[in-house]
Short mmCIF file of the C-alpha atoms (twelve columns), coordinates in Angstrom:
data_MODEL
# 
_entry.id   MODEL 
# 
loop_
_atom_site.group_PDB 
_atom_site.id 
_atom_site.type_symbol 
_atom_site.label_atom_id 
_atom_site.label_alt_id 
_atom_site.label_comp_id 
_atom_site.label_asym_id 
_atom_site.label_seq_id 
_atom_site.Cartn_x 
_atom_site.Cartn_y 
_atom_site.Cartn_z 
_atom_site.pdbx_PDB_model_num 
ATOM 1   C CA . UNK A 1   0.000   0.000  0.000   1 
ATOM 2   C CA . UNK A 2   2.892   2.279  0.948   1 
ATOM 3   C CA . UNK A 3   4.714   2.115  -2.493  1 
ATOM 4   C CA . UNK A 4   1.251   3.038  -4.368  1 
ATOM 5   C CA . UNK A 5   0.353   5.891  -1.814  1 
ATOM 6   C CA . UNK A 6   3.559   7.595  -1.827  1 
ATOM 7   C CA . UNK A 7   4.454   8.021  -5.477  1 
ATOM 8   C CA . UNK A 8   0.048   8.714  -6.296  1 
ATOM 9   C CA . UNK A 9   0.828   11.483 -3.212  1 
ATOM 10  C CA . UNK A 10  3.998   12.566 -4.536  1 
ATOM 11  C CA . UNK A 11  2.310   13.327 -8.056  1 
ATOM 12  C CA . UNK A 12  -1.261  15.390 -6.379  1 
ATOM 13  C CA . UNK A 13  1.109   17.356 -4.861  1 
ATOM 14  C CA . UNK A 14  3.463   17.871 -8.054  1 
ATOM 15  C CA . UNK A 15  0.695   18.344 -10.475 1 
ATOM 16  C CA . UNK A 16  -1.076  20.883 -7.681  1 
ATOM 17  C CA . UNK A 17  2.302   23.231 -7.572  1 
ATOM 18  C CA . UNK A 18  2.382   23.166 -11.146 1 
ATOM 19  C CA . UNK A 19  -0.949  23.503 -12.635 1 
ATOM 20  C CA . UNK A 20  -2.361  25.480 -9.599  1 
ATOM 21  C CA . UNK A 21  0.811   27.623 -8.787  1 
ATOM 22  C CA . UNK A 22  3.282   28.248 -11.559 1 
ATOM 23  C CA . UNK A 23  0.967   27.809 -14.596 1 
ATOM 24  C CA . UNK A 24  -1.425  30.097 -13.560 1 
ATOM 25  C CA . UNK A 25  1.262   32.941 -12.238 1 
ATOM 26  C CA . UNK A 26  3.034   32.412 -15.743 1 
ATOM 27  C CA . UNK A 27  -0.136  32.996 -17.851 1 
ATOM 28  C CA . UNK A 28  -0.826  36.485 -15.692 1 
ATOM 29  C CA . UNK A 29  2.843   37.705 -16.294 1 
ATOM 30  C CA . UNK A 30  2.776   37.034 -19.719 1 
ATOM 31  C CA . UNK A 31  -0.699  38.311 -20.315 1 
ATOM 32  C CA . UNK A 32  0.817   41.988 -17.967 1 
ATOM 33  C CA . UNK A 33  3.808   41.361 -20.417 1 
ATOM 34  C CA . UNK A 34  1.888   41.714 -23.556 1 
ATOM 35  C CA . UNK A 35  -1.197  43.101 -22.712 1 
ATOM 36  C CA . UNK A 36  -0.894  45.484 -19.575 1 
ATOM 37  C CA . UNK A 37  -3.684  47.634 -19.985 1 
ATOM 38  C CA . UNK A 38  -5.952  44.893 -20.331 1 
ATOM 39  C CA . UNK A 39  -4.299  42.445 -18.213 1 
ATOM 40  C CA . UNK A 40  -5.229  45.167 -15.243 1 
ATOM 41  C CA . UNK A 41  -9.201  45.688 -16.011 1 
ATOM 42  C CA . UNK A 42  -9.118  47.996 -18.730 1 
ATOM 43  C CA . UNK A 43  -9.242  50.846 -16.042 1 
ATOM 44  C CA . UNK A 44  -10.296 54.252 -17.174 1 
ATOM 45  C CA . UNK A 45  -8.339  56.944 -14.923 1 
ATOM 46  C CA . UNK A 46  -9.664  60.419 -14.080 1 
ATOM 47  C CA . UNK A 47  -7.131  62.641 -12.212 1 
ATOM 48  C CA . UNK A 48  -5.021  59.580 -11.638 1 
ATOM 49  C CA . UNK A 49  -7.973  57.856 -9.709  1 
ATOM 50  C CA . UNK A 50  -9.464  54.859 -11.591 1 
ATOM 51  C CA . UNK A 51  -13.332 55.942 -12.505 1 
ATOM 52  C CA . UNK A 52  -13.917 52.607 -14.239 1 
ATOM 53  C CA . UNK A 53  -13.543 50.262 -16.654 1 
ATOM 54  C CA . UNK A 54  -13.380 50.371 -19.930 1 
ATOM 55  C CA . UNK A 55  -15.242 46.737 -20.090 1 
ATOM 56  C CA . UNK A 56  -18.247 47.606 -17.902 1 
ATOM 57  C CA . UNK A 57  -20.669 49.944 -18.082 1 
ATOM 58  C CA . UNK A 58  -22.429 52.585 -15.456 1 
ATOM 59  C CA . UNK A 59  -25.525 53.962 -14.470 1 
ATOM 60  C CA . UNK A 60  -26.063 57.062 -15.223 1 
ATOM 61  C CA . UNK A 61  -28.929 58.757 -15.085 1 
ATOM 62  C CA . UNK A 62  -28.248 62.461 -14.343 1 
ATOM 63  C CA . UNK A 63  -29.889 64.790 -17.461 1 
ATOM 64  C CA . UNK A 64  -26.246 66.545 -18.239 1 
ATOM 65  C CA . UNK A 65  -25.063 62.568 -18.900 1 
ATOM 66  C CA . UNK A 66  -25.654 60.384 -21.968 1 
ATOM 67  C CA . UNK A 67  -27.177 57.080 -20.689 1 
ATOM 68  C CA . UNK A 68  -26.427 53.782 -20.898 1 
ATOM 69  C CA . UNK A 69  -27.884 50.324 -21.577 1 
ATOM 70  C CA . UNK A 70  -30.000 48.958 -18.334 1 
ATOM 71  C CA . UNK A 71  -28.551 46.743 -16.519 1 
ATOM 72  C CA . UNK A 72  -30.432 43.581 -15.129 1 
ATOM 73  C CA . UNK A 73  -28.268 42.657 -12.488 1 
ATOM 74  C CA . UNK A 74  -28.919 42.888 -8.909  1 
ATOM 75  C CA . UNK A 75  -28.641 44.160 -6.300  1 
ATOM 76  C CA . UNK A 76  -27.154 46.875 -7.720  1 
ATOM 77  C CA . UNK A 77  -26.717 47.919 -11.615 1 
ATOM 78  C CA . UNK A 78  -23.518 47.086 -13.354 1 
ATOM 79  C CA . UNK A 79  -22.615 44.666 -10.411 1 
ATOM 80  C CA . UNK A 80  -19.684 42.596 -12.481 1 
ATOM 81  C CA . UNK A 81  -20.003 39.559 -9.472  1 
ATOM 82  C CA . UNK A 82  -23.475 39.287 -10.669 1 
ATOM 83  C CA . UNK A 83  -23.369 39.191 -14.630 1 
ATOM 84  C CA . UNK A 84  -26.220 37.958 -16.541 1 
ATOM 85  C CA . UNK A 85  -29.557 38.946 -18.134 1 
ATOM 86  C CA . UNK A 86  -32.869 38.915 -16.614 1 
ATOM 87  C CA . UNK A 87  -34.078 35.807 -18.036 1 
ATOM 88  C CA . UNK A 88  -37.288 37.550 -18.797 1 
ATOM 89  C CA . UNK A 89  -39.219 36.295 -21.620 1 
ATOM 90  C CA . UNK A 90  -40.178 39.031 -24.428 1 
ATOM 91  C CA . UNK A 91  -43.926 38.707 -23.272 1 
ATOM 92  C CA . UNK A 92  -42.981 38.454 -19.785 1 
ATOM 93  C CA . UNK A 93  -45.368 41.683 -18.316 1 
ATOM 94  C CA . UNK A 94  -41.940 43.025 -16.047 1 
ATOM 95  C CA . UNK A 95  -39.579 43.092 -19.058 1 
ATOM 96  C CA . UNK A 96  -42.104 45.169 -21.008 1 
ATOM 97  C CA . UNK A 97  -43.056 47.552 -17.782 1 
ATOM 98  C CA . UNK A 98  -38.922 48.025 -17.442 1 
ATOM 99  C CA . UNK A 99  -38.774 48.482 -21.125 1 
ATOM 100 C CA . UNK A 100 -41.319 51.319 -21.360 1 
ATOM 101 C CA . UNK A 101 -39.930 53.059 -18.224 1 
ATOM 102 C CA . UNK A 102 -37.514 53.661 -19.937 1 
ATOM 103 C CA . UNK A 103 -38.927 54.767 -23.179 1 
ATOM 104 C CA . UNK A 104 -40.873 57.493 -20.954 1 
ATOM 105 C CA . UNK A 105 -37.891 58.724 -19.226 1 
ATOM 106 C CA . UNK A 106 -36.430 59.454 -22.666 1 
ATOM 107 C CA . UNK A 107 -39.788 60.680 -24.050 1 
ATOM 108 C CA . UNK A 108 -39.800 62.814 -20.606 1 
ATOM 109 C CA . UNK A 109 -36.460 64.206 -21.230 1 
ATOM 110 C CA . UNK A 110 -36.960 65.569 -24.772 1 
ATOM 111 C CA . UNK A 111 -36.413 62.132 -27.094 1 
ATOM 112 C CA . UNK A 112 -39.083 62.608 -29.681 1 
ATOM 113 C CA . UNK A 113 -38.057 60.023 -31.733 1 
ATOM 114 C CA . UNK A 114 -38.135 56.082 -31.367 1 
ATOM 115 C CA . UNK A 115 -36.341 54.351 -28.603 1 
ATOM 116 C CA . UNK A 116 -33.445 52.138 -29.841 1 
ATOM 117 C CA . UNK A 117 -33.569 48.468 -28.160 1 
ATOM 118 C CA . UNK A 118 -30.149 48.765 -26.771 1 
ATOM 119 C CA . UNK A 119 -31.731 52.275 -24.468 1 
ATOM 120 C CA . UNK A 120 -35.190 50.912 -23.677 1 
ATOM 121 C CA . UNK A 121 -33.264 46.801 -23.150 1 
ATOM 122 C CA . UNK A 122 -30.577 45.068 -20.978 1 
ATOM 123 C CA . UNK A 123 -27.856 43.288 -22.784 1 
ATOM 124 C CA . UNK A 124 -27.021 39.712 -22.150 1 
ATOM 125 C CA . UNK A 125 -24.367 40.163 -19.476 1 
ATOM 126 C CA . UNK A 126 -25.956 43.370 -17.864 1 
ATOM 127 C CA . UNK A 127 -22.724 44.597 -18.480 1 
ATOM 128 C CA . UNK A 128 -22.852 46.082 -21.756 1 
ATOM 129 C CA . UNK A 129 -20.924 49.875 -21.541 1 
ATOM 130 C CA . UNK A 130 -21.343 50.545 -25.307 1 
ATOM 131 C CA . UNK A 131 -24.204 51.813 -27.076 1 
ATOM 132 C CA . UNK A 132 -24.795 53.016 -30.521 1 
ATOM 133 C CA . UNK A 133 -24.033 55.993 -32.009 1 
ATOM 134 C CA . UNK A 134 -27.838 56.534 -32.831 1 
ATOM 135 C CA . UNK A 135 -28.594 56.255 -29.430 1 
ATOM 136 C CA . UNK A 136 -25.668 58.572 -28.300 1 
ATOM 137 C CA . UNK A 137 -27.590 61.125 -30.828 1 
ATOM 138 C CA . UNK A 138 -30.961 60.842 -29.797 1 
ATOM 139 C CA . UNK A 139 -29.856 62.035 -26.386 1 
ATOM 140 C CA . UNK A 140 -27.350 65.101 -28.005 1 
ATOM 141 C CA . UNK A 141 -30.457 67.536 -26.960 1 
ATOM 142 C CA . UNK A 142 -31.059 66.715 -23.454 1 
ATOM 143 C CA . UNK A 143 -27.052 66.723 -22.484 1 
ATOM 144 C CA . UNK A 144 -26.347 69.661 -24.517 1 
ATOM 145 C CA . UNK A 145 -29.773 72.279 -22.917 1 
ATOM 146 C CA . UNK A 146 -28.416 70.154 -19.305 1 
ATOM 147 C CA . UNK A 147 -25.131 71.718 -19.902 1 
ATOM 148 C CA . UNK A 148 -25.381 74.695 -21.504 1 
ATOM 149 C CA . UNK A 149 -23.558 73.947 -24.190 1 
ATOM 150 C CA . UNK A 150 -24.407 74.060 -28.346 1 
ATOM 151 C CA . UNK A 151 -25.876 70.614 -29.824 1 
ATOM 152 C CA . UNK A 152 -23.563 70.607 -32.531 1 
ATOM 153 C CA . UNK A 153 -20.562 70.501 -30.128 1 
ATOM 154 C CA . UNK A 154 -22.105 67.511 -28.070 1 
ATOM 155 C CA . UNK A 155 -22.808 65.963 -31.713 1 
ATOM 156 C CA . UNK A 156 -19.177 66.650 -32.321 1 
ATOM 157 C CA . UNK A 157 -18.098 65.061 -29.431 1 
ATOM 158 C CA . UNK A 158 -19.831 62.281 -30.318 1 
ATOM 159 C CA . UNK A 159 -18.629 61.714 -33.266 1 
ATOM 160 C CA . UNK A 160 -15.016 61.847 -31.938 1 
ATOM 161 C CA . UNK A 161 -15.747 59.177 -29.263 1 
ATOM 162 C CA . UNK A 162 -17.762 56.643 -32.161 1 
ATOM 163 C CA . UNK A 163 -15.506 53.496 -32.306 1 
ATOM 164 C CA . UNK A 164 -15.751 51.443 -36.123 1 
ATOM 165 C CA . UNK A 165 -16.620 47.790 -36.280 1 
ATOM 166 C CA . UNK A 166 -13.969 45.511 -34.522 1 
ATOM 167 C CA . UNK A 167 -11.625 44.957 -37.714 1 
ATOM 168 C CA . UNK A 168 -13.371 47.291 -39.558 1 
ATOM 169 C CA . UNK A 169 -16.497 44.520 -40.635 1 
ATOM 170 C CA . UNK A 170 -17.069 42.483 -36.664 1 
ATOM 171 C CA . UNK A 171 -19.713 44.099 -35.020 1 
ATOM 172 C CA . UNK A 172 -21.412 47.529 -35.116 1 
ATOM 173 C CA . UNK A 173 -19.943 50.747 -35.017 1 
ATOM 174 C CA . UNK A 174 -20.596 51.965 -30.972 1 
ATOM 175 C CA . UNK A 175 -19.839 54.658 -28.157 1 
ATOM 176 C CA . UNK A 176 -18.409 53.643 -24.860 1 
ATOM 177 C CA . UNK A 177 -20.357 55.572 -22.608 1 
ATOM 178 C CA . UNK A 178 -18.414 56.567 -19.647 1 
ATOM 179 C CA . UNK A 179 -15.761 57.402 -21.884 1 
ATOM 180 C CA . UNK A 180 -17.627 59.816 -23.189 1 
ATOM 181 C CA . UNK A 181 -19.250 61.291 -20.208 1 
ATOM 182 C CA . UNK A 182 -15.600 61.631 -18.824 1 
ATOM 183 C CA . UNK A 183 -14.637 63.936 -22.375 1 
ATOM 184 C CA . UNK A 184 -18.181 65.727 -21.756 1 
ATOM 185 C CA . UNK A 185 -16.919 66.967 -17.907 1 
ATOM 186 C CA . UNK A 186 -13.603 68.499 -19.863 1 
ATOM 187 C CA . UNK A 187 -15.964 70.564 -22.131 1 
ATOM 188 C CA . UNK A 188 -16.529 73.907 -20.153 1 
ATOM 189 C CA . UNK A 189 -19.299 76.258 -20.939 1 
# 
């Protein structure tokens, strides 16, 4: 039993050093090697304080800020321990009484025309910190008359802050929200 037990005991503990010590804490310095930005959350610095990540939206909901996709996680939005969608079926009655909240908060704060899905829906993850430039533009109104400032600047800075598709042809073109609420605090009056 001895000479079975010893070498099987010898191995676990091998095996565990390796593939639970030194694998994993190679992998992380190679990923801060090549990818450091990334490899440390995709922060997004403000005054040398981290605001947020690049990866994972905010709520905002002040009028003088352009507004995100909702977030269905709990118990608070944008909670990354507690990523996922609502599971709510389309004809689910709460899904539709969250989705036309929202619509009448944008109809309330000047949005005359149609809500986009990805302002009046949660993404998958709950996550989501892009939106699309349409929906960035449909709220160019409300966050320029909250700030004081002329539409076609806000429009400008939207324009400045719309990423292409991923490779030019993966995905849609979007705007990362907080980093553009960030560039809309530099803008003075």
């Amino acid at each position: 039993m001895r000479q079975t037990l010893r070498p099987a005991l010898t191995l676990l503990i091998a095996l565990s050093i390796l593939t639970g010590l030194i694998y994993p804490l190679f992998l992380t310095a190679l990923a801060h090697a090549a990818f450091p930005r990334q490899a440390d959350g995709s922060l997004i610095e403000r005054d040398g304080k981290p605001v947020g990540s690049r990866l994972i939206g905010q709520n905002f909901s002040d009028p003088k800020y352009f507004w995100g996709r909702l977030s269905a996680t709990s118990p608070m939005p944008y909670n990354g321990a507690a990523s996922g969608g609502s599971n709510l079926a389309a004809t689910n009655p709460a899904l539709v009484d969250q989705a036309k909240g929202r619509v009448e908060a944008l109809r309330a704060s000047g949005a005359t025309a149609a809500a986009p899905a990805d302002l009046a829906t949660a993404s998958a993850s709950g996550l989501d910190p892009d939106i699309r430039p349409q929906s960035t533009l449909l709220q160019v109104a409300r966050v320029a008359h909250a700030r004081g400032l002329d539409e076609a600047r806000v429009g400008a800075l939207v324009a400045n802050h719309t990423e292409g598709p991923l490779l030019g042809f993966l995905g849609e073109p979007r705007v990362n929200v907080l980093e553009l609420n960030i560039a809309l605090d530099a803008i003075k009056p």
